[in-house]
Coordinates of C-alpha atoms in Angstrom, one line a residue:
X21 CA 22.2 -23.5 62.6
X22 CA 19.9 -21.5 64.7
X23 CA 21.0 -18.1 63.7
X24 CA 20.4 -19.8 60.0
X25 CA 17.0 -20.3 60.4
X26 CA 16.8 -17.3 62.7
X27 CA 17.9 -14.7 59.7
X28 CA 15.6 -17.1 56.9
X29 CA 12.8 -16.4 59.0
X30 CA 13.1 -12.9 59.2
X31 CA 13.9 -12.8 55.5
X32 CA 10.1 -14.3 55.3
X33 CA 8.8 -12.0 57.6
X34 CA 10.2 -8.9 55.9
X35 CA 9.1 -10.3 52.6
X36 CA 5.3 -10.6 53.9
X37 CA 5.6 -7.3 55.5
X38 CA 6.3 -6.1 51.7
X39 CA 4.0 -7.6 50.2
X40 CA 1.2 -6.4 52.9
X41 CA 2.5 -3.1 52.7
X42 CA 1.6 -2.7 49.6
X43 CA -1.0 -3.8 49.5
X44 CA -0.4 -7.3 47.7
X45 CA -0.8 -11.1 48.6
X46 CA 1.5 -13.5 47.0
X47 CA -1.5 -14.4 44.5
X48 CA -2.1 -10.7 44.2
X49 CA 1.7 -9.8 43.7
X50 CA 1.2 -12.8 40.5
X51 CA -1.5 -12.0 38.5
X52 CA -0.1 -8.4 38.8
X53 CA 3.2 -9.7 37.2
X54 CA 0.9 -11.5 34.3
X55 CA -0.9 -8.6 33.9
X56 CA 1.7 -6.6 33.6
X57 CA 3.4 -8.5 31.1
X58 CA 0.4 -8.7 29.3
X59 CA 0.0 -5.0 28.8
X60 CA 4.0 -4.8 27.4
X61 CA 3.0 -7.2 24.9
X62 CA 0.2 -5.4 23.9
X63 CA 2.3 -1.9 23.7
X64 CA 4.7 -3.8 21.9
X65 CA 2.9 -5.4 19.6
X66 CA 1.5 -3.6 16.3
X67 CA -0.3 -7.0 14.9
X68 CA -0.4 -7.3 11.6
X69 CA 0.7 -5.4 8.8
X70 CA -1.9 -2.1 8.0
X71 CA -2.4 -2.7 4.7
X72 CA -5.1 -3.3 2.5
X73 CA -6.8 -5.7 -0.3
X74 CA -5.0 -4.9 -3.6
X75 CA -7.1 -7.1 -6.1
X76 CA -8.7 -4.7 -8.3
X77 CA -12.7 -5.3 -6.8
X78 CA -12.0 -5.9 -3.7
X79 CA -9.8 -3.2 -3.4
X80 CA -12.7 -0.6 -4.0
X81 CA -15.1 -2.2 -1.6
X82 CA -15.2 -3.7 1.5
X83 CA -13.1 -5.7 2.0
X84 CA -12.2 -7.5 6.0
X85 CA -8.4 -6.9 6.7
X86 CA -6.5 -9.1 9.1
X87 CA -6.5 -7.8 12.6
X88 CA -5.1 -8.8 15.9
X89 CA -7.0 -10.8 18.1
X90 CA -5.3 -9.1 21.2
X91 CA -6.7 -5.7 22.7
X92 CA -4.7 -3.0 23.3
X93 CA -4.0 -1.5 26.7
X94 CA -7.2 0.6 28.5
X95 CA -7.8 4.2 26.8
X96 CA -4.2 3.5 23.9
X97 CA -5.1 5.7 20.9
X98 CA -3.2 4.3 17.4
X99 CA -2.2 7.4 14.6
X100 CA -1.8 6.0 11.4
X101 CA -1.0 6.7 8.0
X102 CA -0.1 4.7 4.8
X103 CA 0.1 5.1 1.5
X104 CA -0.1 2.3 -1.5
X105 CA 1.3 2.7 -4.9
X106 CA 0.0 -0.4 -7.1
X107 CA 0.4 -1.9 -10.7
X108 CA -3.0 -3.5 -12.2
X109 CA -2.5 -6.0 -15.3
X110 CA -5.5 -8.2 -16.1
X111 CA -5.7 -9.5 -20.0
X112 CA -8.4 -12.6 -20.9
X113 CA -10.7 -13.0 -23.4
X114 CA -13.1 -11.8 -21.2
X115 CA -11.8 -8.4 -20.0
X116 CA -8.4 -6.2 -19.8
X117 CA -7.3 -4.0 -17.0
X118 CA -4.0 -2.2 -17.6
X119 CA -3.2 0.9 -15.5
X120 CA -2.2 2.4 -11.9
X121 CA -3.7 2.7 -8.6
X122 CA -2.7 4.4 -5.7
X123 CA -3.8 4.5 -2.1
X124 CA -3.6 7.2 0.5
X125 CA -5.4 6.1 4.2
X126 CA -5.1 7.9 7.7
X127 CA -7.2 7.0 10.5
X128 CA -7.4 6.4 14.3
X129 CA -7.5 3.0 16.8
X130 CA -9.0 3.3 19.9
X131 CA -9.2 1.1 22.9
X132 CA -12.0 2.4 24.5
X133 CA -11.8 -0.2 27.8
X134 CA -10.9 -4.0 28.1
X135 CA -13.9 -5.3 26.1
X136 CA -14.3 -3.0 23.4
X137 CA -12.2 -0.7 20.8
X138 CA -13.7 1.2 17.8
X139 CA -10.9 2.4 14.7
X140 CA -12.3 5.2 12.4
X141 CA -10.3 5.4 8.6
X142 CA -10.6 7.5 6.0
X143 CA -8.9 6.1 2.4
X144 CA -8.6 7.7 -0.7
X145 CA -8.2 5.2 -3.9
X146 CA -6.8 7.1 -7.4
X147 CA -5.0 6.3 -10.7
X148 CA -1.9 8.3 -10.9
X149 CA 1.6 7.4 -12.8
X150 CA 3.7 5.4 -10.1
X151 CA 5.9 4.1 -12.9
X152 CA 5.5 0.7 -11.5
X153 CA 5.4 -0.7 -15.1
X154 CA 9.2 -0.6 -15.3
X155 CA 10.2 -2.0 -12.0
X156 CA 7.5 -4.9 -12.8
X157 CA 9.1 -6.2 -16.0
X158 CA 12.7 -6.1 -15.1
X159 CA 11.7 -8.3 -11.6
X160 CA 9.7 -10.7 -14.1
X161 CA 12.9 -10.5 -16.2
X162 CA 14.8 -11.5 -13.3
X163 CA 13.3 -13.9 -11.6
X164 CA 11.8 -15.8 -15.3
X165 CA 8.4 -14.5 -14.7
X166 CA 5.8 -14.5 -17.6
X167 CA 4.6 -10.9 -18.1
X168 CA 1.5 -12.5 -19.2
X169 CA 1.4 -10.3 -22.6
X170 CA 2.4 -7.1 -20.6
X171 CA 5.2 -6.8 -23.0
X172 CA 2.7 -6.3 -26.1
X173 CA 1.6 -3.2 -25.0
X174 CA 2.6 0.7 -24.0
X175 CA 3.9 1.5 -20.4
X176 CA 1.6 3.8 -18.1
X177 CA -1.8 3.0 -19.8
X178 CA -5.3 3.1 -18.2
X179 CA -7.3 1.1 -19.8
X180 CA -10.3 -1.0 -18.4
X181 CA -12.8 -3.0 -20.9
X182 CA -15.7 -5.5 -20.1
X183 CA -16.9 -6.0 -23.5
X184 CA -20.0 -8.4 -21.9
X185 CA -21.2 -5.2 -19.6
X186 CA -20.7 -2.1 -21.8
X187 CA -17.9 -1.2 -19.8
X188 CA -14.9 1.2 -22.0
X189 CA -12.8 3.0 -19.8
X190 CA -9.3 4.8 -21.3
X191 CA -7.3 7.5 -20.6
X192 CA -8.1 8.1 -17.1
X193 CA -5.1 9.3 -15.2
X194 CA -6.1 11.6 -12.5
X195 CA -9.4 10.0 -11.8
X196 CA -10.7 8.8 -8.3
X197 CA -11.5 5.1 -8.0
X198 CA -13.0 5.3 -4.5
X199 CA -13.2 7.8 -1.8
X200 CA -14.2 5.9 1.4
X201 CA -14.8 6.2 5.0
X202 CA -14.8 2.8 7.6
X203 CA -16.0 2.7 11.1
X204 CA -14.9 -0.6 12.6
X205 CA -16.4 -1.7 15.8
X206 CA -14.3 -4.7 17.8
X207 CA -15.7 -6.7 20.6
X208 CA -12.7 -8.7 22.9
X209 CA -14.4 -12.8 23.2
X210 CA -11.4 -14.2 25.5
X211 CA -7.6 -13.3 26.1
X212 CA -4.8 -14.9 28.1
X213 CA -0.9 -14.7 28.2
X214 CA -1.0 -16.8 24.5
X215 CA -4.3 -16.3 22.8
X216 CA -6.5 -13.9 21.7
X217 CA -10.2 -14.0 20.1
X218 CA -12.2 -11.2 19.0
X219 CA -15.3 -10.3 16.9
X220 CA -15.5 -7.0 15.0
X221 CA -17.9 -5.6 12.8
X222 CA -17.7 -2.6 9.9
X223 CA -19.4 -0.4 8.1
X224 CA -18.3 0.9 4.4
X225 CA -19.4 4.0 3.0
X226 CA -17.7 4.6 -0.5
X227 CA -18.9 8.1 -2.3
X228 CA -17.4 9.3 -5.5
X229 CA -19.0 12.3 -7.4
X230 CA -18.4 13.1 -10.6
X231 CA -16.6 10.7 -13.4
X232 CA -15.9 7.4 -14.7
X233 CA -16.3 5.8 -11.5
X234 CA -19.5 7.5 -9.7
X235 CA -20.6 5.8 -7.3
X236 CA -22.8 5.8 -3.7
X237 CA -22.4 2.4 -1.7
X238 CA -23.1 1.6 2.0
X239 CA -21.5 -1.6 2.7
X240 CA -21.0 -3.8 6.0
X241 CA -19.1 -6.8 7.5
X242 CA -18.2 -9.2 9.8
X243 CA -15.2 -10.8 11.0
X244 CA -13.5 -12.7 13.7
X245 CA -9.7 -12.7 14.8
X246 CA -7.8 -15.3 16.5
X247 CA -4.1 -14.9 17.9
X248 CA -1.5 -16.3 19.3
X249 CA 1.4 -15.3 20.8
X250 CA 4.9 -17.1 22.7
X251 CA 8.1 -15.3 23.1
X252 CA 9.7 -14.1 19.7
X253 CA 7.1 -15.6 17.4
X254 CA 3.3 -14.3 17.2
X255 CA 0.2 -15.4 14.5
X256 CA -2.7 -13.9 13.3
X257 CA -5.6 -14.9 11.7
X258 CA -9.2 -13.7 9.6
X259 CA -12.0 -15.3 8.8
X260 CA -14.9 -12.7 7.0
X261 CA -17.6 -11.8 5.5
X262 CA -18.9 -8.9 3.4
X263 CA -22.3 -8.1 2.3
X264 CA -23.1 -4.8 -0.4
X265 CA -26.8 -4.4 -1.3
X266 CA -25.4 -2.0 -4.5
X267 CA -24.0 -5.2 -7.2
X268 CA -21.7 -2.3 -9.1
X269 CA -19.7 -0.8 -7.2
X270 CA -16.2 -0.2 -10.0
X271 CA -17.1 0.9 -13.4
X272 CA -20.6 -0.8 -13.1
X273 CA -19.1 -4.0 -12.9
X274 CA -21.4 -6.8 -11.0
X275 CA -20.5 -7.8 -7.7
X276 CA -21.7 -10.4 -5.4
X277 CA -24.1 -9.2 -2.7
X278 CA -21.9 -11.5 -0.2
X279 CA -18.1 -12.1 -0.2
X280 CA -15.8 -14.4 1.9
X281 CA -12.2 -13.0 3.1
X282 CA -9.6 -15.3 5.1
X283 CA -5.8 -14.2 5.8
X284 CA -3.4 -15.3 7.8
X285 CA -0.1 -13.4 9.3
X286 CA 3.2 -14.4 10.8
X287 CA 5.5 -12.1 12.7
X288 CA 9.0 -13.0 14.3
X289 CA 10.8 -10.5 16.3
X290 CA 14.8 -10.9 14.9
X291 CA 15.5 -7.8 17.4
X292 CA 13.9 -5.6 20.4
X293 CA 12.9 -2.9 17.1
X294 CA 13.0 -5.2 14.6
X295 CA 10.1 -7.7 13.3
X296 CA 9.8 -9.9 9.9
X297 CA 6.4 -10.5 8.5
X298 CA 4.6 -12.6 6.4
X299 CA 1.0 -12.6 5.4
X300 CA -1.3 -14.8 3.1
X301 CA -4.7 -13.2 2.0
X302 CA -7.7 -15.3 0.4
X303 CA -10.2 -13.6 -1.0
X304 CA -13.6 -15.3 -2.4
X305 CA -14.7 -14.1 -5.9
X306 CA -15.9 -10.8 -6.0
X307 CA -18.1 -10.8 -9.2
X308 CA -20.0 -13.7 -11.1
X309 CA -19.2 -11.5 -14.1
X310 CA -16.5 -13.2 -15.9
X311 CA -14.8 -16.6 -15.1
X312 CA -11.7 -14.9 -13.9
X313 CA -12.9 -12.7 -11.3
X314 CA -15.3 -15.0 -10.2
X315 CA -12.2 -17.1 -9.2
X316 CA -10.2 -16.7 -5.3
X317 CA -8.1 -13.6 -5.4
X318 CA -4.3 -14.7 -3.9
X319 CA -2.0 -11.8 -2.0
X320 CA 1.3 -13.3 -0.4
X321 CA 2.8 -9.9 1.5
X322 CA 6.4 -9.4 3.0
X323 CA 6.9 -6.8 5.2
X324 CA 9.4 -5.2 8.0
X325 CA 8.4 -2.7 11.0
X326 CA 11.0 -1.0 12.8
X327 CA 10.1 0.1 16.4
X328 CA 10.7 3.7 17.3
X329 CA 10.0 4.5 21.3
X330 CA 6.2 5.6 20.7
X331 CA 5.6 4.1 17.0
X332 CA 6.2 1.8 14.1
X333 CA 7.5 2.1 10.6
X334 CA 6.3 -0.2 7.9
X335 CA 6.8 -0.9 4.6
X336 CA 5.6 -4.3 2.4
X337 CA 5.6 -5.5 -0.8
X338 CA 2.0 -7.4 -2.1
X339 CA 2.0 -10.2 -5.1
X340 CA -0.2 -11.9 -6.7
X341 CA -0.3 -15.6 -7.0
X342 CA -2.4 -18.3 -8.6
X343 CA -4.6 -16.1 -10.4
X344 CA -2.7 -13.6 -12.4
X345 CA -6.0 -11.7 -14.1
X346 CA -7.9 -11.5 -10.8
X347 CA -5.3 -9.4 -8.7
X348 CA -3.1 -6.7 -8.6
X349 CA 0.3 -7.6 -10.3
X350 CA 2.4 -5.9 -7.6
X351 CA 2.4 -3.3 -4.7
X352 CA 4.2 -1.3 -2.2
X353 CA 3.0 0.1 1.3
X354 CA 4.5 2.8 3.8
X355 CA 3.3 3.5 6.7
X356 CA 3.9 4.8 10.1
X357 CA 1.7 4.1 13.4
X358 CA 1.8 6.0 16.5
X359 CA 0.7 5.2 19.6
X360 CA -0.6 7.4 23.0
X361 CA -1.7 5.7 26.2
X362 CA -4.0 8.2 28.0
X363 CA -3.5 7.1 32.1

């Protein structure tokens, strides 16, 4: 019994010594383990999807996306690049929107220290021939979808007409429907091991020459993102809001000066590179224009990211619901993210 407690005791003692010798107490040695796990959560966790608003107005303005509410690790820089190929079909009484637009974005995430993090992004919006028509009607075909009328009328138009606000757009394939740049600000509120609060703030700046849809707006916004996160399973959520001063922003069609945006994402990890997710995007009326797009634009998004050792792959699929003459009818996103941590 006594060389028992003779060996436990130096078992103590050697573990103390350890712990001294580098330089760590027991509570020390603790929050070093939290902290540490912390920071693989963070490198391992890409938040939620990088995509953007596909509704037809609030996809050429500002527009809040859902974010995480958890920082990244001290001086991590975030790559990215996506592109969007989309399929617009509005038909009322009051307007009609038939044609293609397509999204190319690249821009940078920076975690500048433990409290703040800026992300610069650069997006180009055009209407090009994805051929998105086709693959829409046989999915509505399949599943017993109403194509709403799209069956009346030619594949691969671009067509846009407001009848109330002068507004007769055809034939414009090739065109650029926005050419913006975002500077996004984020402040971090409060984070622990399972939540995550954060406030961020953006500025819009959408130029576009020459054409149909010339334009020059400076727009800005405000959001805050809450997250949680245990074990396999993580949540993200957005409540915005937008504010333009210029009220036509696409084709001279009135906007509201201020716009409310509220999303919320689910991501489950099936594997170490694998991850399902699931998003839900609300967007408040964009335009008091027409009784149809002054109703809530709907997105539901699916999506799957595969891990690679210093990035992520992405791809999603957007739908409309609810609304079917307020949003985009379908889209598609690629992307890839990459990730640096500078020591």
């Amino acid at each position: 019994m006594t060389t028992h407690r003779a060996f436990r005791y130096s078992l103590n003692r050697a573990g103390v010594a350890l712990l001294l010798g580098t330089g760590l107490t027991p509570f020390a040695a603790t929050s070093a383990t939290n902290s540490a796990t912390q920071t693989n959560e963070a490198v391992d966790d890409y938040g939620p999807l990088k995509t953007y608003a596909q509704s037809p107005l609030q996809s050429n303005s500002l527009t809040p996306q859902v974010r995480s509410g958890f920082r990244l690790p001290t001086q991590t820089v975030e790559l990215y690049g996506t592109g969007t190929i989309a399929s617009v079909w509005a038909n009322t009484d009051d307007y009609k929107m038939d044609y293609y637009q397509n999204d190319l974005s690249v821009g940078s995430y920076i975690q500048i220290n433990e409290k703040w993090a800026i992300e610069m992004d650069y997006t180009w919006r055009f209407a090009a021939n994805n051929g998105l028509d086709t693959l829409t009607k046989a999915f509505h075909d399949t599943f017993g979808i109403g194509l709403n009328g799209r069956d009346e009328v030619d594949k691969h138009a671009f067509d846009i007409s407001v009848p109330q606000y002068g507004v007769e757009i055809h034939d414009f394939e090739g065109k650029t429907l926005s050419n913006a740049f975002t500077f996004y600000a984020s402040y971090q509120v409060v984070e622990n091991a399972h939540h995550g609060l954060s406030l961020g703030g953006s500025l819009y700046y959408n130029y576009v020459g020459s054409g149909p849809f010339k334009t020059s707006s400076l727009e800005q916004a405000l959001q805050l993102n809450y997250s949680y996160r245990s074990g396999k399973h993580r949540v993200y959520t957005l409540l915005g809001l937008s504010y333009r001063h210029n009220d036509e922003v696409l084709s001279n069609i009135p906007y509201n000066h201020f716009a409310f945006s509220s999303g919320i994402s689910y991501q489950y990890a099936i594997a170490p590179r694998h991850r399902l997710i699931t998003e839900f995007h609300l967007y408040e009326g964009a335009s008091d224009a027409t009784s149809d797009l002054n109703e809530p634009s709907t997105e539901v998004l699916l999506g799957y990211r595969y891990h690679t050792d210093e990035g992520a792959i992405e791809i999603s699929m957007i739908e409309n619901v609810f609304n079917m003459d307020n949003s985009t009818d379908i889209a598609f996103t690629l992307g890839y993210r990459h990730r640096v941590t500078f020591e």
